[in-house]
Structure formats: structure tokens, C-alpha cells
Coordinates of C-alpha atoms in Angstrom, one line a residue:
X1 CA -80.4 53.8 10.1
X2 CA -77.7 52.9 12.5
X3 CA -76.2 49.5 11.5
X4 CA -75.0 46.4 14.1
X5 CA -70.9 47.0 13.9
X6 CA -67.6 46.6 16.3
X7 CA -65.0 48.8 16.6
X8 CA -61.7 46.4 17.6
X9 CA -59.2 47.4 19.9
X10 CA -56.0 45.7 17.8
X11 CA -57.1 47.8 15.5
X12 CA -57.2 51.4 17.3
X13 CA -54.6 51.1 19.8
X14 CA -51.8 50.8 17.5
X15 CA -53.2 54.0 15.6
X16 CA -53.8 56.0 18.9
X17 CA -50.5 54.7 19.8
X18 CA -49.1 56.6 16.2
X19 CA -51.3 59.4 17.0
X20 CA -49.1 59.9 20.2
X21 CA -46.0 59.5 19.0
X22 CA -46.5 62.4 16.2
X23 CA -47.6 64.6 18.5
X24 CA -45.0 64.0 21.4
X25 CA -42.0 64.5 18.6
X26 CA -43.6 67.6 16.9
X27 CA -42.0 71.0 17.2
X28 CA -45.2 72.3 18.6
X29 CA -47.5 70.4 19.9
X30 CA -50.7 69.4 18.3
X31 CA -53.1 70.2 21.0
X32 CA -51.7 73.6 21.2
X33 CA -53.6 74.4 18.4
X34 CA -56.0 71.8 18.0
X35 CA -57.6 71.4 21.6
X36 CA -57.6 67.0 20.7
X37 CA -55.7 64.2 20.1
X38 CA -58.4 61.8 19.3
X39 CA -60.5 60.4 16.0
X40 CA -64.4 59.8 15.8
X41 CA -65.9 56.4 15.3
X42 CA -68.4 56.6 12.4
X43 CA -70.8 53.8 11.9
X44 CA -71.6 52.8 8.3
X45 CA -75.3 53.3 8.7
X46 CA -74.5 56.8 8.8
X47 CA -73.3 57.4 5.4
X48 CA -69.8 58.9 7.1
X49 CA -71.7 61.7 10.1
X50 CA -69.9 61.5 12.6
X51 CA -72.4 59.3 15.1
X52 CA -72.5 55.8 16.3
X53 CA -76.1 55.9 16.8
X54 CA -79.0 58.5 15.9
X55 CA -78.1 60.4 19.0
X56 CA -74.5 59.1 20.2
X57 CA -71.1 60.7 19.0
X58 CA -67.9 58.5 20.3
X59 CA -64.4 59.5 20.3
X60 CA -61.6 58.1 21.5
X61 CA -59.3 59.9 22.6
X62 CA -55.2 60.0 23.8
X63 CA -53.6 62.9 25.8
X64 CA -49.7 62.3 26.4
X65 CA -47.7 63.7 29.5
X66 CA -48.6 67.2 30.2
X67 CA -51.5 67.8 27.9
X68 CA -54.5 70.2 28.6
X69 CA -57.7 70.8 27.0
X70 CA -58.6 74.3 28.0
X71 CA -61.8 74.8 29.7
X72 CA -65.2 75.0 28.1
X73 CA -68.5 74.6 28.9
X74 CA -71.2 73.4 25.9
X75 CA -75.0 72.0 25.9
X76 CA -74.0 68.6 25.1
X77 CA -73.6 66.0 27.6
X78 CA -70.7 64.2 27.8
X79 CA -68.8 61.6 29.1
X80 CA -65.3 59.8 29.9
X81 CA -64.9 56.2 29.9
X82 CA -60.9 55.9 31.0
X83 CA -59.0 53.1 29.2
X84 CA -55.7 53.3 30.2
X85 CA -54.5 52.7 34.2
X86 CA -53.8 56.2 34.5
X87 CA -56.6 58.1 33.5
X88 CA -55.4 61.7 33.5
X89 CA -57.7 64.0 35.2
X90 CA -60.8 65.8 34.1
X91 CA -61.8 69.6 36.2
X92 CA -65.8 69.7 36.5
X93 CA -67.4 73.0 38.1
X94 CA -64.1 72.9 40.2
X95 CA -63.9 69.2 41.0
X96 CA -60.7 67.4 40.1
X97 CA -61.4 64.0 39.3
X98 CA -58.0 61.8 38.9
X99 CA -58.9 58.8 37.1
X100 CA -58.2 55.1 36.7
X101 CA -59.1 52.2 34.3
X102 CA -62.9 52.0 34.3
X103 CA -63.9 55.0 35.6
X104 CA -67.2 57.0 34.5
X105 CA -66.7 61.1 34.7
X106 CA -69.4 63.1 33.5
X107 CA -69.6 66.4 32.4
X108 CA -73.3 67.1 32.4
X109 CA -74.8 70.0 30.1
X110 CA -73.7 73.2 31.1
X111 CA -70.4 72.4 33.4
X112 CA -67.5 74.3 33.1
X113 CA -64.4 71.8 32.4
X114 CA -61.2 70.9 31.4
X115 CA -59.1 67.7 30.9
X116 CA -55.5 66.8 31.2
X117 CA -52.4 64.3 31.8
X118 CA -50.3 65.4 34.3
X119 CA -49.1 61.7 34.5
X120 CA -45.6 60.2 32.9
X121 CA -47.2 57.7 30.4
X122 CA -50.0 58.7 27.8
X123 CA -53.8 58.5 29.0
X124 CA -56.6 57.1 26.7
X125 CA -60.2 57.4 27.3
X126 CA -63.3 57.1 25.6
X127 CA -65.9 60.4 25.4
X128 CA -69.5 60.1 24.9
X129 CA -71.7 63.0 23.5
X130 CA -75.5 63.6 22.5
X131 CA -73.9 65.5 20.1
X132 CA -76.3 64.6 17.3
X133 CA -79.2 65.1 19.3
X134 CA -78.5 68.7 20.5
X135 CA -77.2 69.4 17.0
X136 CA -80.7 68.4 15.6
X137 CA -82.3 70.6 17.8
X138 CA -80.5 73.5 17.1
X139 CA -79.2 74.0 20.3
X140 CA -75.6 73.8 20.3
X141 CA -73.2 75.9 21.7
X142 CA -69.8 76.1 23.1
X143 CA -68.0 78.9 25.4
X144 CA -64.6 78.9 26.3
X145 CA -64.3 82.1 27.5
X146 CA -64.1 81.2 31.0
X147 CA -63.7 84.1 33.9
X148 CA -63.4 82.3 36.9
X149 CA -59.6 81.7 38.6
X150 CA -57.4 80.1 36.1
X151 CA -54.5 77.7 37.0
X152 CA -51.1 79.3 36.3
X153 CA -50.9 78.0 32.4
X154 CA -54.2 80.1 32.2
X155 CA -56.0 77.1 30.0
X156 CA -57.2 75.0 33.0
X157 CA -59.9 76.4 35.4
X158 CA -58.1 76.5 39.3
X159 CA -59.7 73.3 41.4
X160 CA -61.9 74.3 44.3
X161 CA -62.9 70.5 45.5
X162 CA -60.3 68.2 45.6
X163 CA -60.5 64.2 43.7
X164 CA -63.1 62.4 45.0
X165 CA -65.4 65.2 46.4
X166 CA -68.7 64.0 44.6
X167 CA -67.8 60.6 45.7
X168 CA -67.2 61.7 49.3
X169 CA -71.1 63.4 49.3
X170 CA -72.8 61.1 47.4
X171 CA -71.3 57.6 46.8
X172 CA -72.9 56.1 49.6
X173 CA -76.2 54.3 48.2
X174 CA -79.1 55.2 49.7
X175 CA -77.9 58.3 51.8
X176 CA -77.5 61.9 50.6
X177 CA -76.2 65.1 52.3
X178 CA -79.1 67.8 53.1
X179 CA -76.0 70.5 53.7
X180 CA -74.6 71.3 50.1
X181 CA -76.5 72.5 46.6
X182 CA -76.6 69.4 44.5
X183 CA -76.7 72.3 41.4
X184 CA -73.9 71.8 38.8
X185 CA -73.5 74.3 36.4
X186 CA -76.3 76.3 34.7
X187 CA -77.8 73.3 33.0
X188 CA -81.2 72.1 34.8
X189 CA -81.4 69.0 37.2
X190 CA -77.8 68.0 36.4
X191 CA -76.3 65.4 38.1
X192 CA -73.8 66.4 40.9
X193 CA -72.5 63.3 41.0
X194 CA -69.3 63.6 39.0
X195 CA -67.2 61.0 39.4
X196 CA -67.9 57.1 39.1
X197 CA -65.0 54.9 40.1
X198 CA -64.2 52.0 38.2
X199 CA -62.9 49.8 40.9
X200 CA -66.1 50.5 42.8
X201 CA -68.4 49.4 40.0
X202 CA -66.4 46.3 39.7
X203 CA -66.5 45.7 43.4
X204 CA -70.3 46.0 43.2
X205 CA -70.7 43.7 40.3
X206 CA -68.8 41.3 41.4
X207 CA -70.6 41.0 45.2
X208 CA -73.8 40.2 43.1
X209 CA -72.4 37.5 41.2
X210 CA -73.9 34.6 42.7
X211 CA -77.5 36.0 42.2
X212 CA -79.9 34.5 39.6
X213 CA -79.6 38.1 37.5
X214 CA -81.5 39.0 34.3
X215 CA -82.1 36.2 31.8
X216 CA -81.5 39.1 28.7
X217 CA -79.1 40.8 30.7
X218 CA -77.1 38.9 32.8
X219 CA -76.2 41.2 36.4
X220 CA -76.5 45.1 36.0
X221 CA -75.7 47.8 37.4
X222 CA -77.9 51.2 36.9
X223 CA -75.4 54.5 36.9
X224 CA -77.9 56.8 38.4
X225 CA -78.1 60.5 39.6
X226 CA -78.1 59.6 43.4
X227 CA -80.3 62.9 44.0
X228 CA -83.6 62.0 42.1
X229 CA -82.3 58.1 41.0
X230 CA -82.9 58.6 37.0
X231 CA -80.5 58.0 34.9
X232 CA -77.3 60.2 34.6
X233 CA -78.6 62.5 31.7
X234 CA -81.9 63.0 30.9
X235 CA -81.5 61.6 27.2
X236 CA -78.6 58.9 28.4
X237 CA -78.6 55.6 30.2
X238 CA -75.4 54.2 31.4
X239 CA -74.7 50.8 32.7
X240 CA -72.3 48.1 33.7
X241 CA -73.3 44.1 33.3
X242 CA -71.4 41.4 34.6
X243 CA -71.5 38.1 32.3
X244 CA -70.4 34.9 34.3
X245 CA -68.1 32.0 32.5
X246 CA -70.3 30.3 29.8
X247 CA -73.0 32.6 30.5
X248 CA -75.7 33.1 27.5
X249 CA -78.4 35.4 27.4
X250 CA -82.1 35.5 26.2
X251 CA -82.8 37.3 23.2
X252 CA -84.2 40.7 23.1
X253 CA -84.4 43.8 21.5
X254 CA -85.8 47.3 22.5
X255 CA -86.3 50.7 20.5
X256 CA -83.4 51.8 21.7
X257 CA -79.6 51.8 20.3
X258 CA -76.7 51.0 22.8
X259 CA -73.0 51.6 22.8
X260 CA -71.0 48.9 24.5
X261 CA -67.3 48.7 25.6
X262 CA -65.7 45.6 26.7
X263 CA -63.8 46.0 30.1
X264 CA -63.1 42.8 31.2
X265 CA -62.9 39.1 29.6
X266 CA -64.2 38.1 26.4
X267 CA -67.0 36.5 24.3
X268 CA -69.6 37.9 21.7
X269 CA -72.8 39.3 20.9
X270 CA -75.0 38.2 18.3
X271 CA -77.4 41.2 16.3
X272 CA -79.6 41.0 13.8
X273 CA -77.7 37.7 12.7
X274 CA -74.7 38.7 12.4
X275 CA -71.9 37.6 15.3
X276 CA -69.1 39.9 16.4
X277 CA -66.8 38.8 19.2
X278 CA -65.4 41.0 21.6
X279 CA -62.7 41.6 24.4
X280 CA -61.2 43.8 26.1
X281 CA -61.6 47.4 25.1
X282 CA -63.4 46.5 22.1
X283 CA -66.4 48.6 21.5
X284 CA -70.1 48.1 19.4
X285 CA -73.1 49.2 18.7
X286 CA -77.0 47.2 18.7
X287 CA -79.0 49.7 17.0
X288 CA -83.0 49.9 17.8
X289 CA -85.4 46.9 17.5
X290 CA -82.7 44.5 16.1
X291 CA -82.9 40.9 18.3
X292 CA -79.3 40.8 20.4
X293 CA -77.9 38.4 23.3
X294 CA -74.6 38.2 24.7
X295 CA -72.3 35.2 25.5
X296 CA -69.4 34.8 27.7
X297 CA -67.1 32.7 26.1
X298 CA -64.2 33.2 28.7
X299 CA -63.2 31.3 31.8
X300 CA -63.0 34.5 34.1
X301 CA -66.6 37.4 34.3
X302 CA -66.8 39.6 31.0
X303 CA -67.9 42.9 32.0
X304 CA -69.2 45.4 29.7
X305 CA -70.3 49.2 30.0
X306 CA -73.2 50.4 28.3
X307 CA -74.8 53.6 26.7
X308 CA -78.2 53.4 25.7
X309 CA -81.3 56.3 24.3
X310 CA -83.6 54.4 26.6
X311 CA -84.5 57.4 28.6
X312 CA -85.0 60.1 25.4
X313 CA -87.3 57.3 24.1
X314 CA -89.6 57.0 27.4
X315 CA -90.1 60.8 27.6
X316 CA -91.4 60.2 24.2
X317 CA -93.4 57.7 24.6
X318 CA -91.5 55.5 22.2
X319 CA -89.7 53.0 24.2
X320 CA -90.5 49.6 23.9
X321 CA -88.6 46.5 24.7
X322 CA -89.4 42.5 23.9
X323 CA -88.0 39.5 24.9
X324 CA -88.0 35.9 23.0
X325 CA -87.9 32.4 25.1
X326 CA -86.1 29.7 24.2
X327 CA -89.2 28.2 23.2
X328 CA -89.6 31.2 20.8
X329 CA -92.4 32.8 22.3
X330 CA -92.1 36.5 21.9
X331 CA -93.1 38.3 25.3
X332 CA -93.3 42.2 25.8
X333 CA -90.9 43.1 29.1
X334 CA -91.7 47.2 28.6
X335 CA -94.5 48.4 26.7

């Protein structure tokens, strides 16, 4: 059902940008009552629910100077993609995590949390849910009655960890403390790690930019849960890939929809036939089993994040994924 489409930036921004002036001249602010500042991408697949995929919501959202989203806890997993240079801050199980451009905060199933700008400039950022997935199920809830110590304005949840403390335990690869729980929350196997920087992502990427890389995929990068090494939720795969100057991929297509965001450069993606150029900020979908490749059409790296069902697909036995050469020859990379 989900169809190929982009979302463009110079479209959004000037309507988040409106969003945020109404609410910073009202007499009472919006998110007093209404918890968001934000609108849901729909894809036209969809007939109008509120999904990008079969089991992705997306929302982008702004919060200007001094906004808070109270603190909640849900089944969902979710996630922040920041957009602006400031990303505002997001509380997880007592972890402040002050953001920047690029940066990945997760708030795994079950986790207490709570977002904010305490910045001078409005923060925008994109959130993630497997909102239609859960909701299938019929297993979604939401709790807001939180009873743990409250910051003074009683809607954010007091920090116990300071910015940076999932980083500090666990964003060395390869090495992981044996002196802390790595439980978050009530939710089972969530990931501890919290907090992806942007900057460090970018650093990595751009380190491995000399190697040969992935013919259909150019050079990746795996966010992973650094105590087991799966992928950051157990129906979620997120992912960074670094596309060099003129770069073009193979073609290939897999049972699985992904989500993209542009974060640097520019260039385009061709699905199912159809062409949709991208840059920065600009988001779009590749729904399952429809051929795709990318191509840098820049003269600086394009790097995009991704969101794909690949892992709710391998637990199901469903996920497969083929590749075509440029002679044409169709050949099966996961079966």
C-alpha cells in the first residue's frame, strides 16, 4: 500500500516556521493545552492514516523558547531526529540529552520522558513512532501520571544523569561497562543507549570514506543497541549512509519500507520509476519490494539517515532483499 513519495523541506519549513509564530504571539500558549507543535506526514498510499509506511508514523515537529512536553511514558517506540542546530533537549528515565543537528535520541518502549527548549531560538526535530504497528496490535497505551521527582514547573520529570551519560557508558565501540543495569524502563531488552550524537556519526562516516563500501548502499553505518548489537528497537532499523560526489548505486529492493532524511548534500533516488531529488532536510519513503538506487549529484558527500521494518520482517520470516547488476542480472543478497 505505501506509495514511493518526498516530503520537501521548502515546503515545510516555511509552515513550521508559521506554526511558530502563532503560537509564540498567542495569549496562551498552544502547547499549554495541546502537548505539540508539530503536523503528521501522511503518505498517499494510505488513503489519509496518519503513517508513512505500514508500521512508521512521522511528525515533525517545532518547540519555541521555553516549551515543555510534560512527561509520559507509552508502548510505542520513538525517536528524535534533530533538525535545527539547537536541538532542545529530550529527559529519558532521567537522562538529559541536549541536542544538536543530526543527533538520534530514543525513547525506547516503556521510558519515562519529556522534551523541551530551553534555548533562545525555536528547535525542530523529526519523531519516529511504530505507532501503527502497536496500534494494530492493540497494545497501545499512554501514562502521564508520572510520580517520580518533578522539576519545579511540575511537567518535566527532575534529571538524575546529566547530557551525555549513555554516551559516557556506552559510546565506546566494542567496550561496555559490567558496573551499571543496562535496563531502561519497564519495556523488555530496551536499549540503554539513549543518546546518538550527530557530529559523532558524521565523524565515523566520514573516516570510512575512502573504502570500496556497498555497491546498493554506498558507506553505512548500523545504529545498534551496544549491549546485544541488534538494531535499536526490536521492530526498527536505523541508519546513516554516506554517498561520495557522483556516486550511483546498484539497484535493489527488499520487503521492507524505509524512511529517509537528507542531512547533508544533495542528489536523488530513483523508485519504482519514478525520480525524486533530494537535499537537505528533505525526507521520503521506498516502500517494500519496489527497485530503488541513490545518486549523489553534488560536489561535497550526501548523507542520509534511514528508518527501515527490516528487523519486524526477519522475526517473521518475511524479509527478503535482491539486488540487480548492471548487466541486469537479478541476484538474491538476503533470502
Amino acid at each position: 500500500k505505501a506509495a514511493a513519495h518526498r516530503w520537501r523541506w521548502q515546503e515545510i519549513g516555511p509552515y513550521l516556521d508559521r506554526i511558530a509564530e502563532i503560537a509564540r504571539t498567542s495569549d496562551v500558549p498552544p502547547i499549554e493545552f495541546a502537548e505539540r507543535q508539530q503536523f503528521l506526514l501522511t503518505n498517499p498510499g494510505f488513503g489519509g492514516r496518519l503513517q508513512v509506511t505500514s508500521t512508521i508514523r512521522c511528525a515533525v515537529s517545532i518547540y519555541n523558547p521555553g516549551d515543555v512536553a510534560p512527561v509520559h511514558i507509552h508502548t510505542p517506540n520513538a525517536s528524535r531526529t534533530i533538525l535545527s542546530e539547537n536541538g532542545g533537549y529530550t529527559t529519558v528515565e532521567g537522562e538529559r540529552c541536549e541536542a544538536s543537528r543530526g543527533d538520534l535520541i530514543l525513547t525506547p518502549h516503556g521510558t519515562w520522558h519529556d522534551h523541551g527548549n530551553d534555548g533562545a531560538s525555536p528547535v525542530v526535530w523529526i519523531d519516529v513512532l511504530d505507532f501503527p504497528l502497536i496500534e494494530y496490535l492493540d497494545c497501545l497505551w499512554l501514562d502521564d501520571e508520572f510520580e517520580g521527582d518533578k522539576l519545579s514547573n511540575s511537567r518535566a520529570q527532575a534529571p538524575t544523569h546529566g547530557s551525555g551519560y549513555s554516551h559516557r557508558l556506552y559510546g565506546q565501540g566494542g567496550l561496555m561497562p559490567g558496573f551499571v543495569s543496562h535496563q531502561r524502563g519497564i519495556g523488555r531488552g530496551a536499549n540503554p543507549m539513549i543518546h546518538y550524537r550527530g557530529a559523532d556519526v558524521l565523524e565515523a562516516l566520514k573516516k570510512l570514506a575512502k573504502e570500496k563500501g556497498d555497491p546498493y548502499e554506498g558507506i553505512t553505518l548500523a545504529f545498534v543497541n551496544p549491549v546485544t548489537g541488534e538494531p535499536v528497537f526490536p521492530t526498527l532499523a536505523y541508519g546513516a549512509q554516506l554517498l561520495r560526489p557522483g556516486e550511483e548505486t546498484h539497484w535493489k529492493r527488499e520487503t521492507a519500507s524505509t524512511f529517509y532524511v537528507c542531512i547533508e548534500g544533495s542528489g536523488y533516488t530513483e523508485i519504482g520509476g519514478q525520480r525524486f531529488d533530494w537535499s537537505r532536510n528533505d525526507m521520503f519513503v521506498a516502500p517494500n519490494f519496489l527497485w530503488r538506487r541513490h545518486v549523489n549529484t553534488g560536489k561535497t558527500d550526501a548523507v542520509l539517515y534511514s528508518v527501515s521494518e527490516a528487523p519486524l520482517m526477519e522475526k517473521i520470516g518475511q524479509y527478503r532483499a535482491q539486488g540487480r547488476l548492471k548487466d541486469g542480472t537479478v541476484t538474491e543478497l538476503v533470502a
